[in-house]
Coordinates of C-alpha atoms in Angstrom, one line a residue:
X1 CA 0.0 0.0 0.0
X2 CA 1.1 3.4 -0.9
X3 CA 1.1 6.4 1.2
X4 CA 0.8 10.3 -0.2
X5 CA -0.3 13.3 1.0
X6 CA -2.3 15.6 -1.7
X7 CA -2.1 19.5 -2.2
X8 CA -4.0 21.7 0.1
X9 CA -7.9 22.7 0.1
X10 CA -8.7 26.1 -0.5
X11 CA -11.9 26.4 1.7
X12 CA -12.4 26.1 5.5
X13 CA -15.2 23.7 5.2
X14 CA -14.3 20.5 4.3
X15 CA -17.2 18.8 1.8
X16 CA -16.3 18.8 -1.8
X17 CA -14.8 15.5 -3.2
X18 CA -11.8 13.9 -5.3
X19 CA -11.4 15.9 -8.7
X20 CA -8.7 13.6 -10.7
X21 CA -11.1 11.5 -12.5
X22 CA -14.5 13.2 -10.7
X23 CA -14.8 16.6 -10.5
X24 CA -18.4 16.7 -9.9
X25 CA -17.7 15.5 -6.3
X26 CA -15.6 18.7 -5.9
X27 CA -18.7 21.1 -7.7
X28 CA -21.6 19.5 -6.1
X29 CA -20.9 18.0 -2.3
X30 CA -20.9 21.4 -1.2
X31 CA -22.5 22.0 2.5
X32 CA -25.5 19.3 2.0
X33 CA -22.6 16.6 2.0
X34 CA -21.2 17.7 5.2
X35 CA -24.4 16.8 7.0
X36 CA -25.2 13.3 8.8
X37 CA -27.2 11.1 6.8
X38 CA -30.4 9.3 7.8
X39 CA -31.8 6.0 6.5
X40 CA -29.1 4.8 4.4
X41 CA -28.5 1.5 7.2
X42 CA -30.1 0.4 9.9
X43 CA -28.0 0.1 12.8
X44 CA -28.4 -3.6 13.4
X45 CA -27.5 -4.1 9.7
X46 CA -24.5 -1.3 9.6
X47 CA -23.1 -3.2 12.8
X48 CA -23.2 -6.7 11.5
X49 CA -22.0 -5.4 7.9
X50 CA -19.6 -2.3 8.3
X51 CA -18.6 0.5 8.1
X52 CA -17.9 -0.2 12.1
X53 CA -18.0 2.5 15.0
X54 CA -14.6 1.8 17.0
X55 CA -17.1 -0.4 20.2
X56 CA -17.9 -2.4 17.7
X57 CA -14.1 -4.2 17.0
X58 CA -11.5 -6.2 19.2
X59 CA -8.6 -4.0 18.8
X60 CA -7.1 -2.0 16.3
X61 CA -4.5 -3.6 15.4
X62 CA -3.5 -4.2 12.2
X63 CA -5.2 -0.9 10.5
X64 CA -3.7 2.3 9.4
X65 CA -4.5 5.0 11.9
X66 CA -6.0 8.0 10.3
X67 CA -7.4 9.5 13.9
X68 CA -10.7 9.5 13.1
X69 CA -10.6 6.8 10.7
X70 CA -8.9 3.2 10.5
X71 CA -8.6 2.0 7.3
X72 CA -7.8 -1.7 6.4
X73 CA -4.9 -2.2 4.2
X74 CA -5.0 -4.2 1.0
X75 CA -1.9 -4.6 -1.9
X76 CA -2.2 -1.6 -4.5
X77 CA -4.4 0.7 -2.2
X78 CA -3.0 4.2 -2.3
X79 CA -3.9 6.5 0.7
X80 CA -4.1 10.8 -0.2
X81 CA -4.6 13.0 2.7
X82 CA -6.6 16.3 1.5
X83 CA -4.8 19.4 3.7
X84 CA -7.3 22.5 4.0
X85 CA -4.7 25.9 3.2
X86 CA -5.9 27.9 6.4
X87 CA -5.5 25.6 9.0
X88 CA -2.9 23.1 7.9
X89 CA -5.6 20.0 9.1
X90 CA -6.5 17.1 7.4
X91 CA -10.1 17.2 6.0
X92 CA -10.6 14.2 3.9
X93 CA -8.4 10.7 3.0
X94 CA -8.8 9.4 -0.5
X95 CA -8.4 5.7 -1.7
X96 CA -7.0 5.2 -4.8
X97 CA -7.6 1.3 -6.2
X98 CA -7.4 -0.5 -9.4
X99 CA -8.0 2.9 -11.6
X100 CA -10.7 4.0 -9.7
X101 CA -11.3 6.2 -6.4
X102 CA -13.3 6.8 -3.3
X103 CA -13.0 10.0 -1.3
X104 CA -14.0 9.8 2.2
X105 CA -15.0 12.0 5.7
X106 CA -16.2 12.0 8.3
X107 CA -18.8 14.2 11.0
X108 CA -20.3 14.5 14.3
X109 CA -23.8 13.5 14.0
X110 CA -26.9 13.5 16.0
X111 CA -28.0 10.7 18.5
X112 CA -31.0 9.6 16.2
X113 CA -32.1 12.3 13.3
X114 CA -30.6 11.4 10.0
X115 CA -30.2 13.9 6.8
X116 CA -29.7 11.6 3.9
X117 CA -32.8 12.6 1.9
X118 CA -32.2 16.4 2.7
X119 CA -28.5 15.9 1.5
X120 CA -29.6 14.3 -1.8
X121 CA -32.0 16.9 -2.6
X122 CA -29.6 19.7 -1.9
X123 CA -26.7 17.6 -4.0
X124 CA -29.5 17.2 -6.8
X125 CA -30.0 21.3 -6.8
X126 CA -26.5 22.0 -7.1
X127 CA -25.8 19.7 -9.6
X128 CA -28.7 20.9 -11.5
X129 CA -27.6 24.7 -10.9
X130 CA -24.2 23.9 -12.9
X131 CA -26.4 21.8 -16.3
X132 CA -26.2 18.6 -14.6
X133 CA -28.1 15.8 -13.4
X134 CA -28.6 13.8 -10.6
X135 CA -30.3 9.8 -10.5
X136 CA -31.1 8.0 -7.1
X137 CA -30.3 4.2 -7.5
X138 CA -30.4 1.5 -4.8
X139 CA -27.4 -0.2 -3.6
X140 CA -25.7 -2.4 -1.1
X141 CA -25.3 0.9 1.0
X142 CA -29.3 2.1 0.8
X143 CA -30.2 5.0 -1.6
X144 CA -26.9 6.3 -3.4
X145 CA -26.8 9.4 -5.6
X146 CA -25.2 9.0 -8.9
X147 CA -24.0 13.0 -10.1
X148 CA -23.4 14.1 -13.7
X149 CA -22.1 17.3 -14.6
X150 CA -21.1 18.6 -18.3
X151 CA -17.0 19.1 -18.5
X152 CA -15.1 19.6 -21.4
X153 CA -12.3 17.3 -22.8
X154 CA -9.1 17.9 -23.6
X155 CA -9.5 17.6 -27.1
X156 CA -12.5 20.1 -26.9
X157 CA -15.3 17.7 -26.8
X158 CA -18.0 17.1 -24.8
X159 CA -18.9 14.6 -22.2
X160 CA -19.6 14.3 -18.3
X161 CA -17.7 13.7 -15.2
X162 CA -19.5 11.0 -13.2
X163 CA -19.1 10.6 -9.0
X164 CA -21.5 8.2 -6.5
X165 CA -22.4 9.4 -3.5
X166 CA -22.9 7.0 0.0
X167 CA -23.7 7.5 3.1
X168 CA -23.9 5.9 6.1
X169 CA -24.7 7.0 10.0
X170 CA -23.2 5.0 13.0
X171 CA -23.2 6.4 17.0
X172 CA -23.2 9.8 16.5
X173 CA -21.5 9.6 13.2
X174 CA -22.1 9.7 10.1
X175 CA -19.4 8.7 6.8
X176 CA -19.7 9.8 4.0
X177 CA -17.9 8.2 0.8
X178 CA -17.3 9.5 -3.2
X179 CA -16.8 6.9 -5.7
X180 CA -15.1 8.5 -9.0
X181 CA -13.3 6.7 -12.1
X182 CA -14.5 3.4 -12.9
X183 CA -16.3 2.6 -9.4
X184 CA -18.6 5.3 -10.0
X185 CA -20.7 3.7 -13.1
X186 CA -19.8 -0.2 -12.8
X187 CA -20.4 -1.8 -9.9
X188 CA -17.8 -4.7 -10.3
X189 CA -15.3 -2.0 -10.7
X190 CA -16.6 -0.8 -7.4
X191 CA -16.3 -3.8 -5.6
X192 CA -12.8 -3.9 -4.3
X193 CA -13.3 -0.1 -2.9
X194 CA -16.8 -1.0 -1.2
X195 CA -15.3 -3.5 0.5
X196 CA -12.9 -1.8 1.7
X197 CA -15.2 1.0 3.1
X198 CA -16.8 -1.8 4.7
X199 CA -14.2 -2.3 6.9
X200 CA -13.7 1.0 7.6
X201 CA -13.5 1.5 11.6
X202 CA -14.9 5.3 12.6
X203 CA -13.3 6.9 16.0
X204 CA -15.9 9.4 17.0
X205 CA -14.1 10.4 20.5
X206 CA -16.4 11.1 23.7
X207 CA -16.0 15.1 23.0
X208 CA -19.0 17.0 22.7
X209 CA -19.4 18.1 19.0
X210 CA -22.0 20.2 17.0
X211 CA -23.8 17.9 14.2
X212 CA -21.8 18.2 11.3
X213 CA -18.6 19.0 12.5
X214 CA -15.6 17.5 10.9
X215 CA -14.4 14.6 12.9
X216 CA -10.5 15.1 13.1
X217 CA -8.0 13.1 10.8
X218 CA -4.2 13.2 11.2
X219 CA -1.4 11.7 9.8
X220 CA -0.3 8.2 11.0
X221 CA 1.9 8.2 14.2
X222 CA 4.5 6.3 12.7
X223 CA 3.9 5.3 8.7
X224 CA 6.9 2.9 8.8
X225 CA 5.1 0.8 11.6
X226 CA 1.7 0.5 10.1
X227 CA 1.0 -3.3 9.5
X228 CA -1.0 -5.1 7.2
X229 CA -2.3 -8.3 7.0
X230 CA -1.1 -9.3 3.4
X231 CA 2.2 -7.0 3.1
X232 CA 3.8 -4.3 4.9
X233 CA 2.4 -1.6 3.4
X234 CA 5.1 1.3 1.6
X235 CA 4.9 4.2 2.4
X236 CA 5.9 7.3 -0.4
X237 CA 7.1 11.2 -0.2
X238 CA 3.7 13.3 -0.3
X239 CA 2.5 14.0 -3.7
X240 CA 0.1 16.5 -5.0
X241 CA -3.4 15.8 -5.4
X242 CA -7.2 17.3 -5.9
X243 CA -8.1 20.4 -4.2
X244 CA -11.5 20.2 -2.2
X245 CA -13.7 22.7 -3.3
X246 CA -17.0 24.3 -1.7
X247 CA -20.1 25.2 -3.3
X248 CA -21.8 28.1 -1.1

């Protein structure tokens, strides 16, 4: 597994997504994709089935510590940290895998309300604001959100840049996840970056936080140590990647 750091975010407020091969994450997530979402799994499901709230495992051994998040490793995954410009703080991790990516972050939630139909429908308006369109589709996470927005090739044609949109709410968390590339229109591309968010282990701290709130990431303590259960995963120098953008 490779390690990298990407270029810094221009805006405070961390909820625009991966741009490389999905710039409609960056146009449209915007402040309705910072919010906790409701109704995408039921607890009993989410528990049994991941994305896991930290109670929920044995130890945490064995993942890469991201603060807030634990990811699992897995041979080829590449991890980006997004850096917002003011503050120097980590506002989003991206997985790269197989050609394809998935952006995540995650916020402080409510106890029981969820926001997942509210998010959608603001997502849909901003998307729709900029030419583009928005479908609902059902999926192994609950009602996704597949984005389309007109961009421009480099060759001067036409087309649209494609991102899925997920969510999922835990104890007083909620995750949120981008698919762009290949993983964001074919499901069996998809597959080897939903299980991974799966796995995923959210650490939503005993702090009292405001709904919404950006649940901190960091860099890993010690990137040379972090173990893996296939291969020891490698570690690179930062490189640059996407900017996180805000829609207002």
């Amino acid at each position: 597994m490779v390690f990298g750091r990407g270029r810094k975010a221009k805006q405070e407020q961390p909820t625009g997504a991966d741009t490389d091969q999905n710039a409609v994450a960056t146009e449209a997530a915007g402040d309705a994709a910072a919010a906790p979402a409701g109704n995408v799994a039921e607890t009993a499901g989410r528990a049994a089935t991941g994305p896991f709230d930290v109670s929920e495992i044995d130890d945490q051994d064995g993942y890469v510590d991201l603060g807030a998040l634990l990811i699992a490793p897995r041979e080829g995954l590449q991890l980006r940290l997004e850096v917002e410009e003011a503050s120097q703080r980590v506002v989003a991790v991206t997985m790269d895998l197989e050609g394809s990516s998935l952006q995540l972050q995650a916020f402080a939630a409510p106890r029981s309300e969820g926001l997942w139909d509210e998010i959608r429908e603001q997502i849909g308006q901003s998307v729709g604001s900029q030419g583009g369109q928005v479908e609902e589709v059902e999926g192994s996470f609950g009602t996704e959100l597949v984005a389309k927005l007109p961009a421009g090739g480099a060759d001067g044609s036409q087309g649209y840049r494609v991102a899925r949109f997920i969510g999922v709410d835990g104890p007083r968390w909620f995750l949120r996840g981008v698919f762009g590339g290949e993983a964001a229109l074919d499901r069996d591309a998809a597959a080897g970056l939903e299980g991974l968010f799966r796995k995923i282990v959210v650490v939503r701290g005993e702090n009292p936080m405001p709904p919404r709130d950006l649940l901190q990431l960091r860099l890993p303590k010690d990137t040379a140590a972090a173990p893996s259960p296939q291969a020891a995963p490698e570690f690179e120098q930062p490189e640059r990647g996407p900017e996180i953008t805000q829609i207002g």
